[in-house]
């Protein structure tokens, strides 16, 4: 992709509440939208992804939605737990077939 | 299973000194290899990627260079480090049909 904007940059929620992180992209050719979780001092790991032929995908407490018309996609975490605290990155890939990452969201789940 | 190793994990270097970060991938052949930099509190910036031995593409002009002497080895280098080279460097590989990126554990470089 060309440019990916991610909001918010920081997010604090209480344990058990939901967290939502949103990303917008500009490359209309983008067709793959992964989300990565990065714990402190470690490399990012893929947690969920979605392709352009579906609008929603869910994996237990994590879900991703995609709106291709509006060019935005979101990560939803329900029933948050302390171990969900991390930095989350969205990304997209367009005609260049290389991932372009958002600037990250630091999620803090408080007790 | 595939694994990716990156070292050293931490490095403190004076300005003007050389740099060499190494990354190797096991359990796969002909992977696409990437070097990313993550400045403090910022996102992931792609520095270099390689689709094969000796094939290196640079994404941003900079003080760094990359080499791929073997199929599963990717090296990030500099002849003279700058203060602005400080950051968290991540090696990654991809090669499956999904396009998923698999990251190493990262190398934290501090240039003083």
Coordinates of C-alpha atoms in Angstrom, one line a residue:
Chain A
X1 CA 0.0 0.0 0.0
X2 CA 0.9 3.6 -0.2
X3 CA -0.1 5.1 3.1
X4 CA -1.8 3.6 6.1
X5 CA -3.2 5.8 9.0
X6 CA -3.9 4.2 12.3
X7 CA -5.8 5.5 15.3
X8 CA -5.6 5.9 18.2
X9 CA -1.9 6.0 19.0
X10 CA -2.7 5.0 22.6
X11 CA -5.7 3.3 24.1
X12 CA -6.4 2.4 27.7
X13 CA -9.3 0.1 28.6
X14 CA -10.4 -1.7 31.7
X15 CA -10.2 -5.4 31.9
X16 CA -13.3 -7.0 30.3
X17 CA -14.1 -4.0 28.1
X18 CA -13.7 -4.0 24.4
X19 CA -11.0 -2.2 22.4
X20 CA -11.2 -1.0 18.8
X21 CA -8.4 0.2 16.6
X22 CA -9.0 1.7 13.2
X23 CA -6.9 2.0 10.1
X24 CA -7.5 3.7 6.8
X25 CA -5.6 3.1 3.6
X26 CA -5.2 4.9 0.3
X27 CA -4.2 2.3 -2.3
X28 CA -7.3 0.9 -3.9
X29 CA -5.3 -2.1 -5.1
X30 CA -4.7 -3.3 -1.6
X31 CA -6.2 -6.7 -1.0
X32 CA -4.6 -8.1 2.2
X33 CA -4.9 -6.5 5.6
X34 CA -3.1 -8.1 8.5
X35 CA -2.9 -7.1 12.1
X36 CA 0.3 -7.6 14.2
X37 CA 0.8 -7.6 17.9
X38 CA 4.1 -6.6 19.4
X39 CA 5.0 -7.3 23.0
X40 CA 7.7 -5.3 24.7
X41 CA 11.2 -6.1 23.3
X42 CA 9.9 -8.6 20.8
X43 CA 9.2 -8.8 17.1
X44 CA 5.6 -8.4 15.9
X45 CA 3.4 -11.4 15.4
X46 CA 0.4 -11.9 13.2
X47 CA -2.8 -12.2 15.1
X48 CA -5.4 -12.0 12.4
X49 CA -5.8 -11.0 8.8
X50 CA -8.5 -10.4 6.2
X51 CA -8.6 -10.4 2.5
X52 CA -10.6 -8.1 0.3
X53 CA -13.2 -10.6 -0.7
X54 CA -14.7 -10.7 2.9
X55 CA -16.0 -8.1 5.1
X56 CA -15.4 -9.6 8.5
X57 CA -13.4 -12.3 10.2
X58 CA -13.4 -13.5 13.7
X59 CA -11.1 -15.6 15.8
X60 CA -12.3 -16.1 19.4
X61 CA -12.0 -12.6 21.1
X62 CA -10.5 -10.9 18.1
X63 CA -12.3 -9.7 15.0
X64 CA -11.4 -7.6 12.0
X65 CA -13.8 -5.8 9.7
X66 CA -13.1 -4.3 6.3
X67 CA -15.0 -1.6 4.4
X68 CA -13.4 -1.5 0.9
X69 CA -15.7 1.4 -0.2
X70 CA -14.5 3.6 2.6
X71 CA -11.0 2.1 2.6
X72 CA -10.9 1.4 6.3
X73 CA -10.5 -1.7 8.4
X74 CA -10.7 -2.2 12.2
X75 CA -9.5 -4.5 14.9
X76 CA -11.9 -5.4 17.6
X77 CA -10.8 -7.1 20.9
X78 CA -13.6 -8.2 23.2
X79 CA -13.4 -9.1 26.9
X80 CA -9.9 -7.7 27.1
X81 CA -7.3 -9.2 29.4
X82 CA -4.0 -7.9 30.8
X83 CA -2.1 -10.1 28.4
X84 CA -3.7 -8.1 25.5
X85 CA -1.5 -5.1 26.5
X86 CA 0.9 -4.6 23.6
X87 CA 1.4 -2.4 20.6
X88 CA -0.8 -3.3 17.6
X89 CA 0.0 -2.6 14.0
X90 CA -2.3 -2.7 11.0
X91 CA -0.8 -3.1 7.5
X92 CA -1.9 -3.4 3.9
X93 CA -0.4 -4.6 0.7
X94 CA -1.1 -3.2 -2.7
X95 CA 0.4 -3.4 -6.1
X96 CA 3.9 -3.5 -4.8
X97 CA 3.1 -6.7 -2.8
X98 CA 5.0 -5.3 0.2
X99 CA 3.4 -4.6 3.5
X100 CA 2.9 -1.0 4.6
X101 CA 2.4 -0.6 8.3
X102 CA 0.5 1.8 10.4
X103 CA 2.2 3.8 13.1
X104 CA 0.9 1.5 15.9
X105 CA -1.5 1.6 18.8
X106 CA -0.3 1.1 22.3
X107 CA -3.1 -0.8 24.2
X108 CA -3.0 -0.8 27.9
X109 CA -5.5 -3.1 29.7
X110 CA -5.9 -2.0 33.3
X111 CA -7.2 -4.2 36.2
Chain B
X1 CA 8.9 -25.7 11.0
X2 CA 10.4 -22.4 10.0
X3 CA 12.4 -20.2 12.4
X4 CA 14.2 -16.9 12.1
X5 CA 17.2 -15.9 14.1
X6 CA 18.6 -12.4 14.4
X7 CA 21.6 -11.2 16.3
X8 CA 23.0 -9.5 18.2
X9 CA 19.9 -8.7 20.4
X10 CA 21.4 -5.5 21.7
X11 CA 24.3 -3.4 20.5
X12 CA 25.9 -0.1 21.7
X13 CA 28.2 1.5 19.2
X14 CA 30.0 4.8 19.0
X15 CA 29.3 7.2 16.2
X16 CA 31.5 6.4 13.1
X17 CA 31.9 2.7 13.9
X18 CA 30.8 0.0 11.6
X19 CA 27.7 -2.2 12.0
X20 CA 26.8 -5.7 11.1
X21 CA 23.4 -7.3 12.0
X22 CA 22.8 -10.8 10.8
X23 CA 19.6 -12.7 10.2
X24 CA 19.1 -16.3 9.1
X25 CA 16.0 -18.3 8.3
X26 CA 15.6 -22.1 8.8
X27 CA 13.1 -24.5 7.5
X28 CA 12.2 -22.8 4.2
X29 CA 13.9 -22.1 0.9
X30 CA 14.0 -19.0 -1.3
X31 CA 12.2 -16.8 1.2
X32 CA 11.6 -13.1 0.6
X33 CA 13.7 -11.3 3.3
X34 CA 13.2 -7.9 4.8
X35 CA 14.9 -5.4 7.1
X36 CA 12.7 -3.0 9.0
X37 CA 13.6 -0.2 11.5
X38 CA 11.4 0.8 14.3
X39 CA 12.3 4.2 15.9
X40 CA 11.1 4.7 19.5
X41 CA 7.3 5.1 19.6
X42 CA 7.0 4.9 15.9
X43 CA 5.9 2.4 13.2
X44 CA 7.8 0.0 11.1
X45 CA 9.8 1.4 8.3
X46 CA 10.9 -0.9 5.5
X47 CA 14.6 -0.5 4.8
X48 CA 15.5 -3.3 2.4
X49 CA 13.9 -6.4 0.9
X50 CA 15.3 -9.2 -1.1
X51 CA 13.6 -11.8 -3.4
X52 CA 16.8 -13.8 -4.0
X53 CA 20.5 -14.2 -3.5
X54 CA 22.3 -11.0 -4.4
X55 CA 19.0 -9.2 -5.2
X56 CA 18.5 -6.2 -2.8
X57 CA 16.0 -3.4 -3.1
X58 CA 16.4 -0.3 -1.0
X59 CA 13.3 1.5 0.1
X60 CA 14.7 4.7 1.6
X61 CA 18.0 6.5 1.1
X62 CA 20.2 6.0 4.1
X63 CA 23.5 5.2 5.7
X64 CA 22.9 1.5 5.7
X65 CA 23.3 -1.3 3.2
X66 CA 22.1 -4.9 3.0
X67 CA 23.5 -8.1 1.5
X68 CA 22.2 -11.6 0.9
X69 CA 25.2 -13.8 0.5
X70 CA 23.2 -17.0 0.9
X71 CA 19.6 -18.0 0.3
X72 CA 18.6 -17.8 3.9
X73 CA 21.0 -15.2 5.2
X74 CA 20.4 -11.4 5.3
X75 CA 22.9 -8.9 6.6
X76 CA 22.4 -5.3 7.5
X77 CA 25.6 -3.2 7.5
X78 CA 27.0 0.3 7.8
X79 CA 30.5 1.6 7.4
X80 CA 30.1 4.6 9.7
X81 CA 27.1 4.8 12.1
X82 CA 25.3 8.0 12.7
X83 CA 23.3 9.0 15.9
X84 CA 20.2 8.8 13.8
X85 CA 20.8 5.1 13.1
X86 CA 19.7 4.2 16.6
X87 CA 16.6 2.1 16.7
X88 CA 15.1 -1.3 16.9
X89 CA 15.9 -3.4 13.7
X90 CA 13.7 -6.2 12.7
X91 CA 14.4 -8.9 10.2
X92 CA 11.5 -10.7 8.6
X93 CA 10.7 -13.3 6.0
X94 CA 7.8 -14.3 3.9
X95 CA 7.3 -17.1 1.4
X96 CA 3.9 -18.7 1.9
X97 CA 0.8 -18.2 -0.2
X98 CA -0.7 -16.0 2.4
X99 CA 2.0 -13.4 2.2
X100 CA 2.3 -13.4 6.0
X101 CA 5.5 -11.8 7.4
X102 CA 7.4 -13.6 10.2
X103 CA 9.6 -11.4 12.3
X104 CA 12.7 -12.1 14.2
X105 CA 13.1 -11.0 17.8
X106 CA 14.8 -7.7 16.8
X107 CA 18.2 -6.0 17.5
X108 CA 18.3 -2.9 19.5
X109 CA 21.0 -0.5 18.4
X110 CA 22.1 2.5 20.4
X111 CA 24.6 4.8 18.7
X112 CA 26.4 7.1 21.2

